[in-house]
Coordinates of C-alpha atoms and ligand atoms in Angstrom, one line a residue:
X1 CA 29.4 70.2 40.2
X2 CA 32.5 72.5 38.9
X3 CA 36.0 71.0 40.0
X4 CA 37.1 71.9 43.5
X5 CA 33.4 72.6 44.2
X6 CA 34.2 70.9 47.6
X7 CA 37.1 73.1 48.2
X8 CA 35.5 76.3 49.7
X9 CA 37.1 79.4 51.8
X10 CA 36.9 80.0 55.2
X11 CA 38.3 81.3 58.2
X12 CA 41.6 83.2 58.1
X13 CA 43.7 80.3 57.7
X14 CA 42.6 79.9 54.4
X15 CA 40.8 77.2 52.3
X16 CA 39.4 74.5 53.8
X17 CA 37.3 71.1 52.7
X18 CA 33.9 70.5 54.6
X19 CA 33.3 67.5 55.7
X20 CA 30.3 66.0 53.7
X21 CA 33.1 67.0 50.5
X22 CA 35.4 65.2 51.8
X23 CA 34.0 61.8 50.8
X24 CA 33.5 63.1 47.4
X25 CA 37.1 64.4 47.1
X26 CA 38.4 60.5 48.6
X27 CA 36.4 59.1 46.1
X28 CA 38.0 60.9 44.0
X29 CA 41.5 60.3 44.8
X30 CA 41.1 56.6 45.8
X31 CA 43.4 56.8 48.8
X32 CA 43.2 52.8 48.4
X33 CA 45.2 52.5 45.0
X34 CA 47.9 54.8 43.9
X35 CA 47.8 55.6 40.1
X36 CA 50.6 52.8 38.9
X37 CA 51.0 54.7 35.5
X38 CA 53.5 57.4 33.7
X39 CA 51.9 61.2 34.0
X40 CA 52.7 62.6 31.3
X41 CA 50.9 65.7 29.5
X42 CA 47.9 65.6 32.2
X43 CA 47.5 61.6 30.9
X44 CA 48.2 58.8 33.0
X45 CA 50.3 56.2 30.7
X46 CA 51.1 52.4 31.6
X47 CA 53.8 50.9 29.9
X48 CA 54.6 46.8 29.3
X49 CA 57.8 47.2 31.4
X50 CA 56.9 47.2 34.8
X51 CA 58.9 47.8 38.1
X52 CA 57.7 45.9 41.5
X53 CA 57.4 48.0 44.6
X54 CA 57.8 46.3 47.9
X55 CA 56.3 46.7 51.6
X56 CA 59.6 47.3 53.2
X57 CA 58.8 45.3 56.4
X58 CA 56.6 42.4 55.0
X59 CA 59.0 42.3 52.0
X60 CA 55.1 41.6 49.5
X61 CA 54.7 42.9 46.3
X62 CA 52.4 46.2 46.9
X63 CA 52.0 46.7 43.4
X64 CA 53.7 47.4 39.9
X65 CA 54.9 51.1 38.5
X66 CA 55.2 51.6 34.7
X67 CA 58.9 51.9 33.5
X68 CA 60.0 55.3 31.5
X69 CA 61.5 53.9 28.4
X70 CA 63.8 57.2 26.1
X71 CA 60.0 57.7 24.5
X72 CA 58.5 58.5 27.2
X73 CA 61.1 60.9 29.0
X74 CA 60.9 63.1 25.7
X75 CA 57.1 63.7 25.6
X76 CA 57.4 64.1 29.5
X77 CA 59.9 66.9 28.6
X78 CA 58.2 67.9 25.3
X79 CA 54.6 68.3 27.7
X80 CA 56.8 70.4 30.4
X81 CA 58.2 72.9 27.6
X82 CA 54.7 73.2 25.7
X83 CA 53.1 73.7 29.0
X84 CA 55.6 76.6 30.3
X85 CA 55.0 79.6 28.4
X86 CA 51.2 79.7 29.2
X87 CA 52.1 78.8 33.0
X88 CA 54.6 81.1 33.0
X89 CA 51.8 83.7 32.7
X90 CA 49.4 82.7 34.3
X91 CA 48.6 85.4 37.2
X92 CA 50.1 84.8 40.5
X93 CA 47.3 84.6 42.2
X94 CA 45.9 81.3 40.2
X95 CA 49.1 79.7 40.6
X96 CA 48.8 80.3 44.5
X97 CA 45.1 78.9 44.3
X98 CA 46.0 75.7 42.7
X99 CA 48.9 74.7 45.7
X100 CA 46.8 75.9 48.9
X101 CA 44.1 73.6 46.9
X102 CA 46.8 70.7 47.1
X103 CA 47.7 71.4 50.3
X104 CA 44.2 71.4 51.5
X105 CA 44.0 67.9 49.8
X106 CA 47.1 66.3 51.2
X107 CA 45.3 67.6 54.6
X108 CA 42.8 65.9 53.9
X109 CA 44.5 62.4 52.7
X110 CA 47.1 63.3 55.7
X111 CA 46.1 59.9 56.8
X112 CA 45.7 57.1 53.8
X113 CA 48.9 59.8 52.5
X114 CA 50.6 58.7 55.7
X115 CA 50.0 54.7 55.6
X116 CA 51.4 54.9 51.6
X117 CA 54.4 56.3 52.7
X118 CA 54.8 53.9 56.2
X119 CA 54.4 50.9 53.3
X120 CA 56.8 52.0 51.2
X121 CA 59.3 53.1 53.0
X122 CA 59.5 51.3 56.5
X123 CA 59.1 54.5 58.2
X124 CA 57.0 54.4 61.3
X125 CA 53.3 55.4 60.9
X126 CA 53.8 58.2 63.7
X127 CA 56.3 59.8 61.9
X128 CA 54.6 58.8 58.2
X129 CA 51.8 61.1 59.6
X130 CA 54.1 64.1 60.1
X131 CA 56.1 63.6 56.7
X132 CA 52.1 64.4 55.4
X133 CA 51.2 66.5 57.5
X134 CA 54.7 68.4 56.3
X135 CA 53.8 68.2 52.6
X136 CA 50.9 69.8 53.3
X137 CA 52.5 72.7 55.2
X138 CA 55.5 72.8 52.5
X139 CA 52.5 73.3 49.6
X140 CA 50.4 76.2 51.7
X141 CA 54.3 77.8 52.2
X142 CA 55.0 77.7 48.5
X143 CA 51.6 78.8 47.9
X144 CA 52.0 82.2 49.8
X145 CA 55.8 82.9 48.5
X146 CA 54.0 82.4 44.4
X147 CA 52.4 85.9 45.3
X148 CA 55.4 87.7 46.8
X149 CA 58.0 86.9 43.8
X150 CA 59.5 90.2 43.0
X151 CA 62.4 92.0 42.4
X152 CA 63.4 95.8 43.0
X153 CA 64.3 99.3 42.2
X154 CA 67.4 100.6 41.7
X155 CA 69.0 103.7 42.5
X156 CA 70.3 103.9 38.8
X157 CA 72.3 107.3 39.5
X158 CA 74.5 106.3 42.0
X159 CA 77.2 106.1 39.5
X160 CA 77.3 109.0 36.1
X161 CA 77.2 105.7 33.8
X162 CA 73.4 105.8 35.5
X163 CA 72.4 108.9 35.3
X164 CA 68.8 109.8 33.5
X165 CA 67.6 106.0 33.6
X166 CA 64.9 104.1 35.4
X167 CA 65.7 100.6 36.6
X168 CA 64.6 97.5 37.8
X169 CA 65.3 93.9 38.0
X170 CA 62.7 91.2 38.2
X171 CA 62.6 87.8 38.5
X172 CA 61.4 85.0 36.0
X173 CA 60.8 81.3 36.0
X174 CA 63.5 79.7 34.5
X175 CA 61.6 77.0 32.5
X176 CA 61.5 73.5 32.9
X177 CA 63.0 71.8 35.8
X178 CA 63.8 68.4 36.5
X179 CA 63.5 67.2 39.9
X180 CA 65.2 63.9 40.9
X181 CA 64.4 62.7 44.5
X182 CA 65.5 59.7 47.2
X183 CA 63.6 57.4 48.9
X184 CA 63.6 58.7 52.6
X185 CA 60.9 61.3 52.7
X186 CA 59.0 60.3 49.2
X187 CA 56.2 62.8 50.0
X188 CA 58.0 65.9 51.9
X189 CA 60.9 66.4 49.7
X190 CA 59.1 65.6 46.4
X191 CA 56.9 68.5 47.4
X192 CA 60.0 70.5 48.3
X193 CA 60.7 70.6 44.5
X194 CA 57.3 70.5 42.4
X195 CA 55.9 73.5 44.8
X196 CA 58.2 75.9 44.5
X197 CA 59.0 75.0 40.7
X198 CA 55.2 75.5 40.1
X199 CA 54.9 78.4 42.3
X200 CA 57.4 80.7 40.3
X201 CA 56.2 79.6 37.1
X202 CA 58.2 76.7 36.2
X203 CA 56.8 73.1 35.1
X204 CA 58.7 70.0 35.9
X205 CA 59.8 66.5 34.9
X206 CA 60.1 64.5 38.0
X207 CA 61.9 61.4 38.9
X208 CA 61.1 60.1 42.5
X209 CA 63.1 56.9 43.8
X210 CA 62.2 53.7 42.3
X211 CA 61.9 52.5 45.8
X212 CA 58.9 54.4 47.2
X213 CA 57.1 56.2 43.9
X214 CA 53.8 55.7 45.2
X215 CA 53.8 59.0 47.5
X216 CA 55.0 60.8 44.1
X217 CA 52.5 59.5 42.2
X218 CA 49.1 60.3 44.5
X219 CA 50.6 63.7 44.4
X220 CA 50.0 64.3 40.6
X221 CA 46.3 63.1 41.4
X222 CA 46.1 65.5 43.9
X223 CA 47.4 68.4 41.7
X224 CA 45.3 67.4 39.0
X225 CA 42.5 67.3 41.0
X226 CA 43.7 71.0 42.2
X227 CA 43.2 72.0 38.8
X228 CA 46.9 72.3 37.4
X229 CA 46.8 72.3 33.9
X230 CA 47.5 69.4 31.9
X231 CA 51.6 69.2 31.2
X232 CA 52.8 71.5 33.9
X233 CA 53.8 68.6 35.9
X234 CA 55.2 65.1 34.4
X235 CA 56.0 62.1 36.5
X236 CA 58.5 59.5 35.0
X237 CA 58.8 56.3 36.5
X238 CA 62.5 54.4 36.3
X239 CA 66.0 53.2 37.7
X240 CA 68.6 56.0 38.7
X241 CA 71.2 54.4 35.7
X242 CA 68.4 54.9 33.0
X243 CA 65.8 57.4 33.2
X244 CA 67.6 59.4 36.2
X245 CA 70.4 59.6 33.8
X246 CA 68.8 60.1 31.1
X247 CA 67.1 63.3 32.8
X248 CA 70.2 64.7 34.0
X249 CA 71.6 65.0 30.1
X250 CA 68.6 65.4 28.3
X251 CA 68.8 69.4 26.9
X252 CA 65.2 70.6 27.1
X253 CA 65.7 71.2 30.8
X254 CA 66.7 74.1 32.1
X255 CA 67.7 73.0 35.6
X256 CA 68.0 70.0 37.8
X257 CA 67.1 70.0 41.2
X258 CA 68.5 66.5 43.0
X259 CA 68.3 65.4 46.6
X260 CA 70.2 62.2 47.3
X261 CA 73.3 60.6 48.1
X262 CA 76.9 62.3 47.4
X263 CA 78.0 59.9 45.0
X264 CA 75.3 60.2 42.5
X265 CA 75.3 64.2 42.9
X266 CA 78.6 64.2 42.1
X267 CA 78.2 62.2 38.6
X268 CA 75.1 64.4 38.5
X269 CA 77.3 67.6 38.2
X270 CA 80.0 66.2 36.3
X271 CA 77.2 65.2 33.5
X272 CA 74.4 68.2 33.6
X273 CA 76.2 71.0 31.8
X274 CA 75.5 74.8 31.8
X275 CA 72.6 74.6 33.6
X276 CA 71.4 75.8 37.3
X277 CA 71.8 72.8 39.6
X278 CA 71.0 72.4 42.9
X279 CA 72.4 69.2 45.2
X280 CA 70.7 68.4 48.8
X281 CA 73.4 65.8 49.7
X282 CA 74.5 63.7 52.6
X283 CA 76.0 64.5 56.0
X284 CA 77.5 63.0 59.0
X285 CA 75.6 64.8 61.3
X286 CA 77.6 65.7 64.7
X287 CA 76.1 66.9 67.7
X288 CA 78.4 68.3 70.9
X289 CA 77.4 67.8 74.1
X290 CA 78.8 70.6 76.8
X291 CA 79.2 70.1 80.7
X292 CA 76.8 72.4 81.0
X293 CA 73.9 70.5 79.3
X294 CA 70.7 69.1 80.2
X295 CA 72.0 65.8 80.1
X296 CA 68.7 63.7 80.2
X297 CA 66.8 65.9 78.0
X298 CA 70.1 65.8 74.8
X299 CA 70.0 62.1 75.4
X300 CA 66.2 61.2 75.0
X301 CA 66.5 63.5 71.7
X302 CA 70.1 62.0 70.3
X303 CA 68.3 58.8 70.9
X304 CA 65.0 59.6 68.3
X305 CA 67.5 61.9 66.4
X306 CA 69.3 58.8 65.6
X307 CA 66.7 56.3 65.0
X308 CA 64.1 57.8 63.5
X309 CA 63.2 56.4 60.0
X310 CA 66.0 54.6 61.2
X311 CA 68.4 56.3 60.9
X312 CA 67.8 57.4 57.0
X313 CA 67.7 60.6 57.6
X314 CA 70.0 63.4 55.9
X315 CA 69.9 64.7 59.3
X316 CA 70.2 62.1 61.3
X317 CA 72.5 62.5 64.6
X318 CA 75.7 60.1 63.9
X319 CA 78.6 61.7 65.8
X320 CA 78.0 62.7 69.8
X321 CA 81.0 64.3 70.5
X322 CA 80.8 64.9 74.8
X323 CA 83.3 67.1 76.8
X324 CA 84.8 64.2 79.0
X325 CA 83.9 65.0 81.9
X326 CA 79.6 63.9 81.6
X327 CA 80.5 61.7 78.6
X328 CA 80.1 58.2 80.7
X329 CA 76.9 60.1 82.1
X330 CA 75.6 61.2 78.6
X331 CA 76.6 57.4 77.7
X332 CA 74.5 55.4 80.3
X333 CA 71.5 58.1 80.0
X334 CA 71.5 58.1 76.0
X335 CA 71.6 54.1 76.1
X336 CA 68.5 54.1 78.8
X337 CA 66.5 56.2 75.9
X338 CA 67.7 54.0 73.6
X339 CA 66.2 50.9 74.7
X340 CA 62.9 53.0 75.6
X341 CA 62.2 52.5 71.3
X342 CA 59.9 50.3 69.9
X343 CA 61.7 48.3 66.7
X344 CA 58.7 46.5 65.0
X345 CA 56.1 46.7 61.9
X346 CA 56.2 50.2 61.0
X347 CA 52.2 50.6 61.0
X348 CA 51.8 49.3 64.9
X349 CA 51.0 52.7 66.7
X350 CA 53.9 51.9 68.8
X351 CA 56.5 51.7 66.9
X352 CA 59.3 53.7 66.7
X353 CA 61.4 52.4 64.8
X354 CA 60.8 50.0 61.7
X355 CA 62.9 48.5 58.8
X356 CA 65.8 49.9 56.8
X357 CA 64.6 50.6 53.0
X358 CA 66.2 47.0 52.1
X359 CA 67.7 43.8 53.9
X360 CA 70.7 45.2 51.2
X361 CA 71.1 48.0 53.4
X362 CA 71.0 46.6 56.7
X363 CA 73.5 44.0 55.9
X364 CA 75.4 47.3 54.5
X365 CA 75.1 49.0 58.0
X366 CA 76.3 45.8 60.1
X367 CA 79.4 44.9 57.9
X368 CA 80.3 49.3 58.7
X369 CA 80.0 48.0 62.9
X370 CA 81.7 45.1 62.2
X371 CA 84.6 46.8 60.3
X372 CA 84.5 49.3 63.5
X373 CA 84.8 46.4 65.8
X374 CA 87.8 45.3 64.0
X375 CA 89.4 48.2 64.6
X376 CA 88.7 48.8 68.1
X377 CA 85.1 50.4 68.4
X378 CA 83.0 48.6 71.7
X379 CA 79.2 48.2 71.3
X380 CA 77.3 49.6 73.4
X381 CA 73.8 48.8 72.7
X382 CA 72.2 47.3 69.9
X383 CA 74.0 45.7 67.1
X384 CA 71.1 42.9 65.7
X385 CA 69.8 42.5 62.8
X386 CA 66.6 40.6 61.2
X387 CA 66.3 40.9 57.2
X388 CA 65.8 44.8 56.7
X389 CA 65.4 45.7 60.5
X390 CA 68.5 46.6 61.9
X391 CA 67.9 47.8 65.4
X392 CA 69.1 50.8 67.2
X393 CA 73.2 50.6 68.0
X394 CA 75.5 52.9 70.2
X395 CA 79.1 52.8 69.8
X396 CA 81.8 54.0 71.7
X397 CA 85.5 54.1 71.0
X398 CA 85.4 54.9 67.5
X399 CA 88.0 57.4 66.0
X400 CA 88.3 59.4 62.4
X401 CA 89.6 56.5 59.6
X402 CA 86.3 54.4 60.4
X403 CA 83.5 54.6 57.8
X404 CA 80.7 55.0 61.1
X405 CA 82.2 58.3 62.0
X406 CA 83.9 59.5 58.5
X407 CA 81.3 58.7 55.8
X408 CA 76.8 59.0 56.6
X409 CA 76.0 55.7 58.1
X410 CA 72.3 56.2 57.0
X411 CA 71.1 53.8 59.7
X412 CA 70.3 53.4 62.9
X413 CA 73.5 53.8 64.5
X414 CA 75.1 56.9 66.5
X415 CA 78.9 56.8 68.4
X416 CA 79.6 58.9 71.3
X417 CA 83.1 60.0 71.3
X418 CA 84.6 61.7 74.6
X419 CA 86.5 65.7 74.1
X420 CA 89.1 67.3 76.1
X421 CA 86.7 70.3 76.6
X422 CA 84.1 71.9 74.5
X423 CA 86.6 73.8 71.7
X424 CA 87.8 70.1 71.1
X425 CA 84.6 68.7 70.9
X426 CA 83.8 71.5 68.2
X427 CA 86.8 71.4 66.4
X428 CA 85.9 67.5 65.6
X429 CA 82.9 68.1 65.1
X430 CA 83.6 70.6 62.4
X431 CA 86.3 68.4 61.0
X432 CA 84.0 66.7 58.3
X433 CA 83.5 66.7 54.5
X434 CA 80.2 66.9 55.1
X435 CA 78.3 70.1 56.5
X436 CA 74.5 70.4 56.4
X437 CA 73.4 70.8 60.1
X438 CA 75.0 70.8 63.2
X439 CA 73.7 70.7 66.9
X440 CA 75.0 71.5 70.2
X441 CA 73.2 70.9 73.7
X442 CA 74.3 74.0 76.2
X443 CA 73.0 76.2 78.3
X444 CA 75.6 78.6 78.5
X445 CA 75.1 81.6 75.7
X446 CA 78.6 82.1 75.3
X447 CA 79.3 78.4 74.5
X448 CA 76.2 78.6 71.8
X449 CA 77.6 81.7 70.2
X450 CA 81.3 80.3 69.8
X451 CA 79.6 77.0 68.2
X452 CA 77.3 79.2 66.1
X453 CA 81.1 80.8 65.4
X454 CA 83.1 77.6 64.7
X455 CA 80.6 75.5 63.1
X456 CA 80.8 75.7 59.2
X457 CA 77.8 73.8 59.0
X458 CA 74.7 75.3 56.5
X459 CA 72.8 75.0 59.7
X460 CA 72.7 75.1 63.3
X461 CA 70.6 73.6 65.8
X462 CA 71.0 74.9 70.0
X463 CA 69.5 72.4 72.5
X464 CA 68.0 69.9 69.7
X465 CA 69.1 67.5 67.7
X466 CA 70.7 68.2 63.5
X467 CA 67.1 66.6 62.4
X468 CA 65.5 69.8 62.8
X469 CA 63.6 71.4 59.6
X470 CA 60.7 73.5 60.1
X471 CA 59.8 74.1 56.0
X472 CA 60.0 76.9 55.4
X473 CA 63.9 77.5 56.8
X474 CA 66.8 78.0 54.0
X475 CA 67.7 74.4 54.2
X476 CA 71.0 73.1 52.5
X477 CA 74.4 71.9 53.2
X478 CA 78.2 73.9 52.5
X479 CA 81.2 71.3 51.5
X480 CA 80.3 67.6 50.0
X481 CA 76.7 68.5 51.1
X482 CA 75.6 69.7 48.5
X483 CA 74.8 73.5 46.5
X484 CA 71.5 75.8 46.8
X485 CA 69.0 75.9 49.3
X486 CA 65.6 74.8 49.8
X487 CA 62.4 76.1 51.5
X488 CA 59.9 78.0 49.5
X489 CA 60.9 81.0 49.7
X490 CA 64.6 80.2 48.7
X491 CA 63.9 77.1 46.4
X492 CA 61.8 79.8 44.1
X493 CA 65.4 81.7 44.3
X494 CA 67.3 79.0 42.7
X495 CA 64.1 78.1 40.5
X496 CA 64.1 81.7 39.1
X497 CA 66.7 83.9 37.1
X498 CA 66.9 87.4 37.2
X499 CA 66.0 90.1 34.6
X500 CA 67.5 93.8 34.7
X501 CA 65.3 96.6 33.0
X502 CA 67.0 99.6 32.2
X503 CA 64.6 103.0 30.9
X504 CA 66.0 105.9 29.2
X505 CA 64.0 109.0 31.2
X506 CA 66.7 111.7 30.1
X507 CA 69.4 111.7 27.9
X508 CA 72.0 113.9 30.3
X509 CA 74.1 116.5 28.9
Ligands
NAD601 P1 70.4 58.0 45.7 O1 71.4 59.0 45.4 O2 70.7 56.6 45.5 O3 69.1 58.2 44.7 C1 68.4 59.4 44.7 C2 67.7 59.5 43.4 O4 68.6 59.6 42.3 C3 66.7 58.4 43.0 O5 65.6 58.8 42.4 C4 67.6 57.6 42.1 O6 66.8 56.7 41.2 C5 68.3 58.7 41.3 N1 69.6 58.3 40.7 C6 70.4 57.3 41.1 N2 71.5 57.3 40.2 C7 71.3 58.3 39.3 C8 72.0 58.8 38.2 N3 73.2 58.2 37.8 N4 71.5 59.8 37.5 C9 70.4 60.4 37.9 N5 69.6 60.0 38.9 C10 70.1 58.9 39.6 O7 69.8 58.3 47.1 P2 68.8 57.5 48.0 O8 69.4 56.2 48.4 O9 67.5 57.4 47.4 O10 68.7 58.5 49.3 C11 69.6 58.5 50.3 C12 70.6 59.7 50.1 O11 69.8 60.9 50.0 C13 71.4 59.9 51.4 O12 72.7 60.1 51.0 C14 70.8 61.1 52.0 O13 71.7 61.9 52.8 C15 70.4 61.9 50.8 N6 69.3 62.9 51.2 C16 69.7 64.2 51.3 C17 68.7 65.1 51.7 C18 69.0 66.6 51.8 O14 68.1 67.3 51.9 N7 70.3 67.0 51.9 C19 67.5 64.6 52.1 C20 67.2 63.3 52.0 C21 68.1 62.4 51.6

């Protein structure tokens, strides 16, 4: 039977795999053991130094990765730029086939794909199952924009200088990108890179967290199983201070694409050079809460917009900034929905919310409340901690000059903070280094379209929560954020540079 044999088309969506295929394509890509090696040149490669990955809530050893040593980051780079010029041309359409054939297999592994991730990062199996279900959606997106790449005409004779040529820009994969990704969403926002990249033509070097590379490494299998050729996509394994680094300065990349935390963007800029970089960076996301809002309904969502994946979430909702009048309302409603969540072992159905990434971390998050106590913030729920669980907390009385409202908590706790009226609440809102997404609950137009107005955020959410991402939205923050955009469509932007033609039709008197 020919590769992908038990891929076959259907319906209008698209490709789909039929059931008595999809035990040959599980056996295949053994849903019970990730690969634990290096891919490197379409090899899988084990090396003697070995990295230990943990279950984040039991704290056992799930397995060991192979460690990147220099070696292997230069024939991870040397595979990428032998593989690009053939990938480069390969026709559109093939490109396209070989993502909506990954993103029919990540549908199909949506559920062993889903307990990986719960293990390795802590994050509740419900919401596991839509970071999957996501990377699936994120590969058919990039799979559609790898056929609509193009440039344009140009109406050459609009100035003399012009006159008598023909001319057109297109645009062309830059080369070889390296893609360095966080722990929070190892699945979602490893795909966010490596689709695009590969959808415009580009191959890649990828680094995914140390933490949680287990995600990152079923999703080579599952391109190699999709038929991409050998080389196009690498996968080192490392620390951050090592390989990361190393990645960042080596000079056979052509661009870096890094999501992760402010500080290590920074460095990452200072160090990479002349070459196209994109940063997805923190935030402290703020949401404002009008008079006019649907009080229940903003706080059941601030609630899960804060907790989820507890709280390590870009996105998640940090500052609730309430026009004083239904703050003490918002308060009692928001700590009702609070203590609605589930805190427990991340792959119980029930759970909502599980453990923090490490017991490092959640120590982190209760010395931040604690320093906030100290200077005056009241707890209002929550505020426990057991080894890496750190369970939901709502503040109150917190002002600018504490780390919980000025720098990204990235945990499980959210402060409400009563406003003279709703400019007020905006204008603290807005007053951030940090500006990726933004929400406001209202249902008054006028109050949505002066917040759309005053907001300097790179996105805005009306009547839900900052946490908001559909895939295939221009996603990216302004400020300390970060530079660039993701989603397909505008990740193959930034993945692609562009190329002016210029014909001589008539040499003009
Ligand atoms: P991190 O910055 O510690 O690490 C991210 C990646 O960078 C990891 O792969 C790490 O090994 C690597 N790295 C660390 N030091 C490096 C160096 N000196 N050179 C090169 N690579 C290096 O982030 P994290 O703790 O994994 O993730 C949390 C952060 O990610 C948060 O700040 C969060 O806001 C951010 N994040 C942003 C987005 C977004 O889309 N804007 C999405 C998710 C997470």
């Amino acid at each position: 039977m020919p590769k992908n044999a038990a891929i076959e088309q259907e319906d209008g969506y698209g490709l789909q795999i039929s059931p008595p295929n999809r035990d040959r394509l599980n056996s295949v890509i053994n849903p019970s053991s990730p690969p634990s090696g290096l891919f490197i040149a379409g090899e899988w490669v084990e090396t003697r130094e070995r990295i230990p990955v943990l279950q984040k809530y039991t704290g056992e050893t799930l397995g060991t990765i192979a460690a990147a040593g220099p070696d292997h980051l230069e024939s991870a780079v040397a595979a990428a730029r032998k593989a690009f010029p053939a990938f480069a041309r390969m026709p559109a359409h093939q490109r396209s086939a070989i993502l909506e054939k990954a993103s029919l297999l990540l549908r199909a592994h949506q559920e062993p794909m889903a307990k990986w991730i719960a293990m390795e990062t802590g994050k509740a199996l419900k919401f596991a199952r839509l970071e999957a279900e996501r990377a699936a959606d994120t590969f058919h997106l990039s799979s559609q924009e790898a056929c609509r790449i193009h440039g344009e005409t140009l109406p050459m004779d609009a100035v003399r200088s012009g006159e008598g040529l023909l001319g057109f820009w297109q645009r062309k994969p830059l080369g070889v990108i390296a893609a360095i990704t966080p722990f929070n969403f190892p699945l979602n926002l490893v795909s966010h890179k490596v689709a695009p990249a590969l959808a415009a033509g580009n191959t890649v070097v990828l680094k995914p967290s140390e933490v949680t590379p287990y995600s990152a490494a079923f999703l080579c299998r599952i391109l190699e199983e999709a038929g991409l050729p050998a080389g196009c996509l690498n996968l080192v394994h490392g620390a951050g201070s090592a390989i990361g680094s190393a990645l960042v300065e080596h000079r056979g990349t052509d661009m870096i694409t890094f999501t992760g935390s402010a500080a290590v963007g920074k460095a990452i800029l200072a160090r990479a050079g002349i070459k196209r970089t994109t940063l997805e960076l923190g935030n402290a996301s703020p949401v404002v809460i009008a008079e006019d809002a649907d009080l229940r309904r903003a706080a059941a969502k601030c609630a899960l917009g804060a907790n989820y994946c507890s709280g390590q979430v870009c996105i998640s909702t940090q500052r609730i900034y309430a026009e004083a009048k239904i703050a003490e309302a918002f308060m009692e409603l928001l700590l009702e929905e609070t203590a609605r969540l589930k805190v427990g072992d991340p792959l119980d159905e029930v759970t909502d919310v599980g453990p923090m990434i490490s017991e490092r971390e959640a120590t982190r998050v209760a010395a931040w409340i604690g320093e906030a106590k100290m200077d005056g913030a009241r707890v209002r729920h929550g505020e426990e901690r057991k080894g890496a669980v750190h369970y939901p907390t709502v503040l109150d009385r917190v002002k600018p000059g504490m780390k919980v409202v000025d720098e990204e908590v990235f945990g499980p706790v959210v402060s409400v903070i009563p406003c003279r009226d709703f400019p007020e609440a905006l204008r603290q809102a807005d007053d951030s280094r940090y500006a990726l997404q933004a929400s406001v609950f209202t249902r008054d137009i006028e109050r949505a379209f002066r917040a759309i107005s005053d907001l300097g955020f790179g996105g805005i959410i009306i009547n839900d929560t900052p946490h908001m991402r559909p895939d295939h939205i221009p996603y990216g923050g302004n400020r300390q954020s970060g530079l660039g955009r993701e989603g397909p469509r505008f990740a193959i932007e930034e993945m692609t540079r562009i190329q002016m033609i210029q014909f001589r039709t008539a040499y003009p008197n």
